[in-house]
CSV table of C-alpha atoms in Angstrom, one decimal:
chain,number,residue,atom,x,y,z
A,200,UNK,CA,-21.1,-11.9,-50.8
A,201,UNK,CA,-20.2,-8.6,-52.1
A,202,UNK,CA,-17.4,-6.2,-50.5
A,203,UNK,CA,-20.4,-4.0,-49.1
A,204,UNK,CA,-19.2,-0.2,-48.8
A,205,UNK,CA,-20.6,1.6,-46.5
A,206,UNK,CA,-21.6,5.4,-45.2
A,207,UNK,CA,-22.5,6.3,-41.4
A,208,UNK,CA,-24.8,8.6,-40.5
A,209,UNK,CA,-24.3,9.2,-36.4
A,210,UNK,CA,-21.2,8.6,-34.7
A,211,UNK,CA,-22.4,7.1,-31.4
A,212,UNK,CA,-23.1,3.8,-31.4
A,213,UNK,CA,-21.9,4.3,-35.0
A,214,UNK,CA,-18.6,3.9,-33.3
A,215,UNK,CA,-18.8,-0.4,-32.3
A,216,UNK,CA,-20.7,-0.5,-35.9
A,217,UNK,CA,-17.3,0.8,-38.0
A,218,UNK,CA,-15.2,-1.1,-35.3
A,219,UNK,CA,-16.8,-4.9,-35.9
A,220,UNK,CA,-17.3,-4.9,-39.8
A,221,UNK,CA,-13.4,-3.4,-39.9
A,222,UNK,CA,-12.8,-6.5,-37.7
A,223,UNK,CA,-14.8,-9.2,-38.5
A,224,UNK,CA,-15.8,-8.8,-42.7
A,225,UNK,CA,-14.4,-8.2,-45.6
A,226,UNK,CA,-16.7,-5.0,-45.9
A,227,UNK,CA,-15.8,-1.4,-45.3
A,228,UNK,CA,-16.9,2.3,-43.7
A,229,UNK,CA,-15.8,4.7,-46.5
A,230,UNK,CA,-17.6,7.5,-45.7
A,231,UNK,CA,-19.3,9.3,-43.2
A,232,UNK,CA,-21.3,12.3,-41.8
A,233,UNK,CA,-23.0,13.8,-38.1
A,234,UNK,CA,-24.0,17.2,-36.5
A,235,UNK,CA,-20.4,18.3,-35.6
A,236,UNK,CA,-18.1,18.1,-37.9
A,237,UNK,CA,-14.9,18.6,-35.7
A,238,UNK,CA,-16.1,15.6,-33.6
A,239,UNK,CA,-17.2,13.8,-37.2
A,240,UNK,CA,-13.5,14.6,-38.6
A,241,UNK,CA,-11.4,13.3,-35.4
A,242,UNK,CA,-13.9,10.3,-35.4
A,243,UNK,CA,-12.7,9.4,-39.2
A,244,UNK,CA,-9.2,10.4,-38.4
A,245,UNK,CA,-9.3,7.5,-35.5
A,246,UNK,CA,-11.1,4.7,-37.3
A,247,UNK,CA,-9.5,5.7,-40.8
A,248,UNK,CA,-12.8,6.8,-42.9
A,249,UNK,CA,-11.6,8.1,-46.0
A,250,UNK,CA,-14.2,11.2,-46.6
A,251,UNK,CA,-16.5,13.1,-44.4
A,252,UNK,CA,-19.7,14.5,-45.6
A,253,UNK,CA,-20.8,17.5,-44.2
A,254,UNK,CA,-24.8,16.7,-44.5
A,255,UNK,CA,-27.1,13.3,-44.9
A,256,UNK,CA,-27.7,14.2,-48.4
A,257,UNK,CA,-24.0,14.0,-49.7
A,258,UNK,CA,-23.5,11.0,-48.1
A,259,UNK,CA,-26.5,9.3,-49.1
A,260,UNK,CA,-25.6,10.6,-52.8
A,261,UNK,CA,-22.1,9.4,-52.7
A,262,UNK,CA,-21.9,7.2,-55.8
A,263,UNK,CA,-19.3,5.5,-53.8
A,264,UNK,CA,-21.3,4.0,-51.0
A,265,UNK,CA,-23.5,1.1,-52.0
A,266,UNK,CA,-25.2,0.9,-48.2
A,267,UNK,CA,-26.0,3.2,-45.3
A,268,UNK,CA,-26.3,2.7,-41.4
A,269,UNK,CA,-28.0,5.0,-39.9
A,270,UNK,CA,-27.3,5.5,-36.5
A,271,UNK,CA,-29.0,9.0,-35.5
A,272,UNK,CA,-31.7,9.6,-32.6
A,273,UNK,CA,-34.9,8.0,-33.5
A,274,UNK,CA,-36.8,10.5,-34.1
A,275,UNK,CA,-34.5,11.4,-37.6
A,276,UNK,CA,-34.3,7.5,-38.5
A,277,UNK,CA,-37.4,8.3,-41.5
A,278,UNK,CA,-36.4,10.7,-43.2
A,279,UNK,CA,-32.7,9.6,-43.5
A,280,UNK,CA,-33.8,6.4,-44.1
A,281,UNK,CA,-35.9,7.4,-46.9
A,282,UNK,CA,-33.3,9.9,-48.2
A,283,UNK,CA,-30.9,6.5,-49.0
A,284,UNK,CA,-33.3,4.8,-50.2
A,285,UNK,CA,-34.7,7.6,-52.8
A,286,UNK,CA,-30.8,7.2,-53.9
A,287,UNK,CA,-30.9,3.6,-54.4
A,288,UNK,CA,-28.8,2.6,-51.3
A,289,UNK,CA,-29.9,-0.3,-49.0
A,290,UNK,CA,-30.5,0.5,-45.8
A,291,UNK,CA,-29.4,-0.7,-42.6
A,292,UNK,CA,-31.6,1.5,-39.8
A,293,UNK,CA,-30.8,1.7,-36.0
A,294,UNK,CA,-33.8,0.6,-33.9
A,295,UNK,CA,-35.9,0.9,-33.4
A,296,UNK,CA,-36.4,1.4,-36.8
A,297,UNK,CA,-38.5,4.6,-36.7
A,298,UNK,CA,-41.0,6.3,-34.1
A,299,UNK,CA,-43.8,4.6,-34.9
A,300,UNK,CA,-45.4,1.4,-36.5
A,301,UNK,CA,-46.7,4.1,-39.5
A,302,UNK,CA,-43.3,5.2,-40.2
A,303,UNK,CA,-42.3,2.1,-40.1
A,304,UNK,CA,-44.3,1.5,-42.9
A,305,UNK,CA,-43.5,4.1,-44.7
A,306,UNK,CA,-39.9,3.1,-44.2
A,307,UNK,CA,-40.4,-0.9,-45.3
A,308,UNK,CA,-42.8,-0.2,-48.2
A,309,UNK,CA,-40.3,2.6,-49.8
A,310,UNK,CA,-37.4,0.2,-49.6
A,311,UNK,CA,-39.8,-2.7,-51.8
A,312,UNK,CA,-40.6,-0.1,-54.4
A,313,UNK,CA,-37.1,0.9,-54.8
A,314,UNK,CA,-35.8,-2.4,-55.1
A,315,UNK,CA,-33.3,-1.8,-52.6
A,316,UNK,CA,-32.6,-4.2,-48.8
A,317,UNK,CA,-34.1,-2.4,-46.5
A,318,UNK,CA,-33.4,-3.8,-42.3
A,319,UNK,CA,-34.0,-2.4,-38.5
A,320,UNK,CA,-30.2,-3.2,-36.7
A,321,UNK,CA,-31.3,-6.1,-34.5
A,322,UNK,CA,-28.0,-7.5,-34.3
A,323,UNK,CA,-29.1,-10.4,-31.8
A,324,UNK,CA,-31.7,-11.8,-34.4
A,325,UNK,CA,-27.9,-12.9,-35.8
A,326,UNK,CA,-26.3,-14.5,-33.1
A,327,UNK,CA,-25.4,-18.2,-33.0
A,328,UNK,CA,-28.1,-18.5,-30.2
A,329,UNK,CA,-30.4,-17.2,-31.8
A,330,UNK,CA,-30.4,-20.0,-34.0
A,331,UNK,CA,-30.6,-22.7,-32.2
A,332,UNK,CA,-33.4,-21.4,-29.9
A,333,UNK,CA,-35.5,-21.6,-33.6
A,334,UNK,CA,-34.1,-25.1,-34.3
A,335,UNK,CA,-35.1,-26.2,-30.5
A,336,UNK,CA,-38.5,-24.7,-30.9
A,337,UNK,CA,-39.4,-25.6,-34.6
A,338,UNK,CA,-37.9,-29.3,-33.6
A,339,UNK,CA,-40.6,-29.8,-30.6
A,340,UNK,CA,-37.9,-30.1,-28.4
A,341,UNK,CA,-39.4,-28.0,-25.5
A,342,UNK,CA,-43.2,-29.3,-26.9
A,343,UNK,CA,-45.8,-26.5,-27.4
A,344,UNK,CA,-44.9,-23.1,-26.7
A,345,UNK,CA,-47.0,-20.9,-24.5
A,346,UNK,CA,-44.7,-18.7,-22.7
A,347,UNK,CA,-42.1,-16.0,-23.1
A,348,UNK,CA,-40.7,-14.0,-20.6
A,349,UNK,CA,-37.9,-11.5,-20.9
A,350,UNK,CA,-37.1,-8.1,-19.6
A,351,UNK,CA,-34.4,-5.3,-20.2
A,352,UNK,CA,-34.6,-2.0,-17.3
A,353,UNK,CA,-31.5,-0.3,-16.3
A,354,UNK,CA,-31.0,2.8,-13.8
A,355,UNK,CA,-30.5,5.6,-15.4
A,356,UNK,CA,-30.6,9.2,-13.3
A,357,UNK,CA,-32.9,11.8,-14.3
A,358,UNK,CA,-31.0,14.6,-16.6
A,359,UNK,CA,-33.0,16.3,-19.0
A,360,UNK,CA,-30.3,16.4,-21.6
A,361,UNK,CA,-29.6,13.1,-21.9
A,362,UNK,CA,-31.6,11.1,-24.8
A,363,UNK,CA,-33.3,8.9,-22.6
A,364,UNK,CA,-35.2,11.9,-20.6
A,365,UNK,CA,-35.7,14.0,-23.4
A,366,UNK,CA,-39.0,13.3,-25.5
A,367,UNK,CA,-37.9,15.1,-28.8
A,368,UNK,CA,-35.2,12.3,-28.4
A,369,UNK,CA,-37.3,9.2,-28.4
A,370,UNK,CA,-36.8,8.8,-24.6
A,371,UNK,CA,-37.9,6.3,-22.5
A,372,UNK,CA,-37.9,2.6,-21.7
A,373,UNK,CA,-40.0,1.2,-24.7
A,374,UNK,CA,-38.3,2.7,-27.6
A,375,UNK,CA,-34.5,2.4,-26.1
A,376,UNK,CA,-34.8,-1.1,-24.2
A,377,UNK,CA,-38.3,-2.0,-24.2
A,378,UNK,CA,-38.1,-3.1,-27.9
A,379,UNK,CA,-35.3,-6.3,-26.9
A,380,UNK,CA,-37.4,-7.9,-25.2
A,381,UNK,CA,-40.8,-7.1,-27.1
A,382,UNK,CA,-38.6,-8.1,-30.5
A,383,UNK,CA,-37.6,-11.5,-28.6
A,384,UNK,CA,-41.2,-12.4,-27.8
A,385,UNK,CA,-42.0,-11.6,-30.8
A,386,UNK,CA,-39.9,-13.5,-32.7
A,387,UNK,CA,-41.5,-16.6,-31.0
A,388,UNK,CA,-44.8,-15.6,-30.1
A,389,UNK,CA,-45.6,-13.7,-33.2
A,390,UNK,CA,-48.0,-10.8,-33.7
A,391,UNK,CA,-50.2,-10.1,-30.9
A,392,UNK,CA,-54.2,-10.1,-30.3
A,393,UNK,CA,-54.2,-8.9,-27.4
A,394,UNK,CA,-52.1,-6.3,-25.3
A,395,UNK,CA,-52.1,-5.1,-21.7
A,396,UNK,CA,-50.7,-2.4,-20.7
A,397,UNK,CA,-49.2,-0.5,-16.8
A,398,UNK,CA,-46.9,1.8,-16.1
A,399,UNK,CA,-45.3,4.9,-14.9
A,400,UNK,CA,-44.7,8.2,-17.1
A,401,UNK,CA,-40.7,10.1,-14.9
A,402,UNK,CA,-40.0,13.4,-15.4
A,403,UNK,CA,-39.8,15.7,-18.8
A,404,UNK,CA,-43.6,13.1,-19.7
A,405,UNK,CA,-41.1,9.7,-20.9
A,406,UNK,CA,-42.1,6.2,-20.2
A,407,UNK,CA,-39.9,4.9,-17.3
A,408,UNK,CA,-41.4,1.8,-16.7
A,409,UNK,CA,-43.6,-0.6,-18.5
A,410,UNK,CA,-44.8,-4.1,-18.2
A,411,UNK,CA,-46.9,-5.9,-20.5
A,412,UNK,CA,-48.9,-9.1,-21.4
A,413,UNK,CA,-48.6,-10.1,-25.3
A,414,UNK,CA,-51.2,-12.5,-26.0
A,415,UNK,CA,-51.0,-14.2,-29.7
A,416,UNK,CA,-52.7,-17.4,-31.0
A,417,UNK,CA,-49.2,-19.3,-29.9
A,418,UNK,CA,-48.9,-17.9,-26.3
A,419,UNK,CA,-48.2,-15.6,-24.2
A,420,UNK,CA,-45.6,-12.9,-23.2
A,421,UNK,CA,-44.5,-11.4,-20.3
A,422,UNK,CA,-42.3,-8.5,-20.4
A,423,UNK,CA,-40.7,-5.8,-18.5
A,424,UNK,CA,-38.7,-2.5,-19.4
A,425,UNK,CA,-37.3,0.3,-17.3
A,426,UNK,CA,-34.6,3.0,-17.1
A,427,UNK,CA,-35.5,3.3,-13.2
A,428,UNK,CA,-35.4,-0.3,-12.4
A,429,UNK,CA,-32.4,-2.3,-12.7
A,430,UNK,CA,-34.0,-5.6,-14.0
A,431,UNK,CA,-32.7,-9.4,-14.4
A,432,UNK,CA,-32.5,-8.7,-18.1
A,433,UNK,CA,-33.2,-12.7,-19.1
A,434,UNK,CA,-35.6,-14.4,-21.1
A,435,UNK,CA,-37.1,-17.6,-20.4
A,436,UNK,CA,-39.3,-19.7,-23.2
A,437,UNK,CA,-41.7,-22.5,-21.6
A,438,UNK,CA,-43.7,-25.3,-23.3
A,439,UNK,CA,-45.4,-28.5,-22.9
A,440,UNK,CA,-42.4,-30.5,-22.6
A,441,UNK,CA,-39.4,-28.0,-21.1
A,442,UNK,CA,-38.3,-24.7,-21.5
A,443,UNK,CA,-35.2,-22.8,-22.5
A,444,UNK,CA,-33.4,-20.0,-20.6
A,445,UNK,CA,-31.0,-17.5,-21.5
A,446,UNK,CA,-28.5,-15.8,-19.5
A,447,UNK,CA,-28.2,-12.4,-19.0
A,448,UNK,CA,-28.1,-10.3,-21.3
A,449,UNK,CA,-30.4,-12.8,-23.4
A,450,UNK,CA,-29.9,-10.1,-26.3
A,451,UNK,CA,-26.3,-10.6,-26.7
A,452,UNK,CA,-24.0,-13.0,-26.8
A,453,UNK,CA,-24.7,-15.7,-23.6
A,454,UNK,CA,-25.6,-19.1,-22.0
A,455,UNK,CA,-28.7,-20.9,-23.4
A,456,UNK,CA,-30.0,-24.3,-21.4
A,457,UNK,CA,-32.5,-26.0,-22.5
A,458,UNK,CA,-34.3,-28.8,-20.5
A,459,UNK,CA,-37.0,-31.1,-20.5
A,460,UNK,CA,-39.9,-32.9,-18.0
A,461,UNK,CA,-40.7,-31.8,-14.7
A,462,UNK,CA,-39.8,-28.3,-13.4
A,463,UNK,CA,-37.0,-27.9,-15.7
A,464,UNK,CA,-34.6,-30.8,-14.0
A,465,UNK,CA,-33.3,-32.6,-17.5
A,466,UNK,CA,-31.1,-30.4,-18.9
A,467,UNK,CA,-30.5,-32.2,-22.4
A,468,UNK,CA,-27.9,-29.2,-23.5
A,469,UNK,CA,-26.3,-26.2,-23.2
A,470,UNK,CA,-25.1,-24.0,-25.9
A,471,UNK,CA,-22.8,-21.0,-25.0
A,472,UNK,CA,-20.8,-18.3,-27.7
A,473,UNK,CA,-18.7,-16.7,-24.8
A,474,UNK,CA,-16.3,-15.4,-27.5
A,475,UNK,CA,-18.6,-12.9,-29.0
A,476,UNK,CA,-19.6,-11.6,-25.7
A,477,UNK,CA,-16.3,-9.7,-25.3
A,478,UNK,CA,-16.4,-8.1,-29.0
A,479,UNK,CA,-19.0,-6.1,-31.0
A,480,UNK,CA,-22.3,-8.6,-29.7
A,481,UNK,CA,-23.0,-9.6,-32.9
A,482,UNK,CA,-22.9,-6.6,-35.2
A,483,UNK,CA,-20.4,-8.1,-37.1
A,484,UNK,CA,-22.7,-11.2,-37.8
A,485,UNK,CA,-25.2,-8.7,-38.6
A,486,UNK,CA,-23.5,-6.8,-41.0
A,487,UNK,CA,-22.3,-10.5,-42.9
A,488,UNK,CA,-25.8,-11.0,-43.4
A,489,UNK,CA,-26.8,-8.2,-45.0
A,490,UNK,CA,-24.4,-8.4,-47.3
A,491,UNK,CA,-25.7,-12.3,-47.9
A,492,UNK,CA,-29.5,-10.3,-48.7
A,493,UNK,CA,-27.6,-8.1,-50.9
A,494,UNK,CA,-26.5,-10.6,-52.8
A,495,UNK,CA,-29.5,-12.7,-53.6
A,496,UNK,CA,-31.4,-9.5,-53.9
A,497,UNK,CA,-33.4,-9.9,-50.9
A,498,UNK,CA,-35.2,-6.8,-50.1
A,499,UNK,CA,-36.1,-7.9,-46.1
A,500,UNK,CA,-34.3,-10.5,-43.5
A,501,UNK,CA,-35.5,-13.6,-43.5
A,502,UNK,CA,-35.0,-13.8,-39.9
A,503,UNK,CA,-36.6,-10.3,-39.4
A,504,UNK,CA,-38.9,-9.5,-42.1
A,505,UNK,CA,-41.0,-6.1,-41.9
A,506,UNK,CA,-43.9,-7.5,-41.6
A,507,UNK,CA,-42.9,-7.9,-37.8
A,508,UNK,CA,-40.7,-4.9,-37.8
A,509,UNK,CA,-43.8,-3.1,-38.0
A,510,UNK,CA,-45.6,-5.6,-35.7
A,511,UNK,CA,-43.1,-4.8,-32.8
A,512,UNK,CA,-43.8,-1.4,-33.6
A,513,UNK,CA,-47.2,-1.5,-33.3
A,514,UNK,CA,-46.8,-2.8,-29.9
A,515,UNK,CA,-45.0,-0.2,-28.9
A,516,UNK,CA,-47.4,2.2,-29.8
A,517,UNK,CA,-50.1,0.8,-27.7
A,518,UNK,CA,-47.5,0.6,-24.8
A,519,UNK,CA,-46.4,4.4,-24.7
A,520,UNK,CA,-50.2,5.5,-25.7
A,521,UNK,CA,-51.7,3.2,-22.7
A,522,UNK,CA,-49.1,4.9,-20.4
A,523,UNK,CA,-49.4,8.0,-21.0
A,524,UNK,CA,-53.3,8.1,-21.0
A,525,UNK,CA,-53.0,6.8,-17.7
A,526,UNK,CA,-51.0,9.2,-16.6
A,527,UNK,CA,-53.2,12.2,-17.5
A,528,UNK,CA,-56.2,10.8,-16.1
């Protein structure tokens, strides 16, 4: 795989993405750019990032970068990510991957007409788990699906400066955690025919908590999200035959048991990658395979094409509009 050389745009959870690709490939941050540029400067300085941009637009015109993470508040993830893709770069996008499933759109069908890899950062779609819970399920192991459950709510007190209680931020539960455990049922479960919908709107008019039903022609879903609610945070998949469950955090890296007959009592294996969960979670597994894509010219992931990038979206959508119109009734 190519060498990928990379430019940042953010230097939050930018931070973990420079760390793990230093770490753990043979790829490299060369460049970067945010808001503040003292904070942006002392942040190269510290992680040894050659050249600092001082807007998006140099960066994502710096014939020296071949790919850009973008790492910004979700409500600037379109236009940046259409900026580098207008200069040819591919794209590696934050989730979620935009503010809406239209955007999305925009974002995915951009990246195909320029030719260029275009991917939402759902690092845990790359995790050694993550790939066997696809051989267990495609293999019958656990029989017909027709349930997912999995939820993803932390506490987080009210202050209308942070990101998560400020709607010109993308606050809320849906956009910020919601989306693990909407992408994990989806990534099983596929896209949805049905969606139901209740919740509660917390103060400054963001979603704090939301639970849904996601019914597809495979099953069903059951999902939670809050950031006033500190929630279980594991997934459970169960079928005709047995069932698989995750540890907490099911997004990262953790315990996966999967059993077979009658409530659950033949375990037949369990698969653990305790190393990664003391590193970057997976980033650095992410980052490998895009640069795999890269090199056979792949313009989605196979493992998360945006057909369902934009699915997720979509339900997402219909979550934050149900609970809002709810609210102002």
């Amino acid at each position: 795989m190519p060498p990928l050389r990379w430019g940042v745009i953010g230097t939050g959870i930018g931070r973990s993405f420079v760390r793990a690709v230093a770490q753990q490939t043979r790829q490299r941050v060369v460049a970067v750019t945010a808001r503040n540029q003292e904070k942006t400067r002392a942040f190269a300085a510290e992680l040894e990032i050659a050249t600092v941009h001082e807007s998006v637009e140099a960066l994502v015109n710096d014939p020296g970068c071949d790919a850009v993470y973008i790492a910004t508040p979700h409500p600037l993830h379109k236009d940046q990510a259409l900026a580098a893709i207008a200069a040819g770069k591919h794209v590696l996008v934050e989730k979620p991957i935009a503010m809406s499933a239209a955007e999305a759109i925009e974002i995915t069908a951009a990246g195909r007409a320029a030719g260029v890899l275009v991917m939402e950062a759902m690092w845990t779609r790359y995790l050694p788990q993550a790939d066997v819970i696809r051989r267990v399920i495609a293999d019958g192991i656990i029989g017909d699906v027709h349930r997912v459950q999995a939820d993803f709510g932390f506490v987080s007190t009210y202050d209308r400066g942070s990101r998560l209680w400020a709607p010109e931020l993308g606050g809320g539960a849906l956009l910020d955690a919601g989306i693990y455990p909407i992408s994990f049922a989806s990534s099983i479960l596929g896209p949805p025919t049905r969606i139901e919908v209740a919740g509660d709107v917390g103060p400054a008019g963001v979603d704090a908590r939301v639970d849904l039903m996601i019914a597809t022609s495979r099953g069903r879903g059951l999902l939670s999200t809050s950031i006033t609610t500190q929630l279980p945070t594991i997934a459970t998949v169960s079928g005709s035959a047995g069932g698989i469950a995750i540890a907490a955090p099911f997004f990262a890296a953790s315990a996966v048991r999967v059993t077979r007959g009658a409530a659950w009592d033949g375990a037949i294996g369990v698969f653990s990658t305790p190393k990664l969960a003391h590193d970057d979670g997976g980033i650095g597994l992410q980052a490998t395979a895009f640069a795999c894509y890269v090199a056979e010219g792949r313009l989605e992931s196979p493992l998360h094409p945006h057909d369902e990038v934009v699915n997720v979206m979509h339900v997402i959508d219909v979550a934050r509009s149900a609970v809002f119109e709810a609210h102002s009734e």
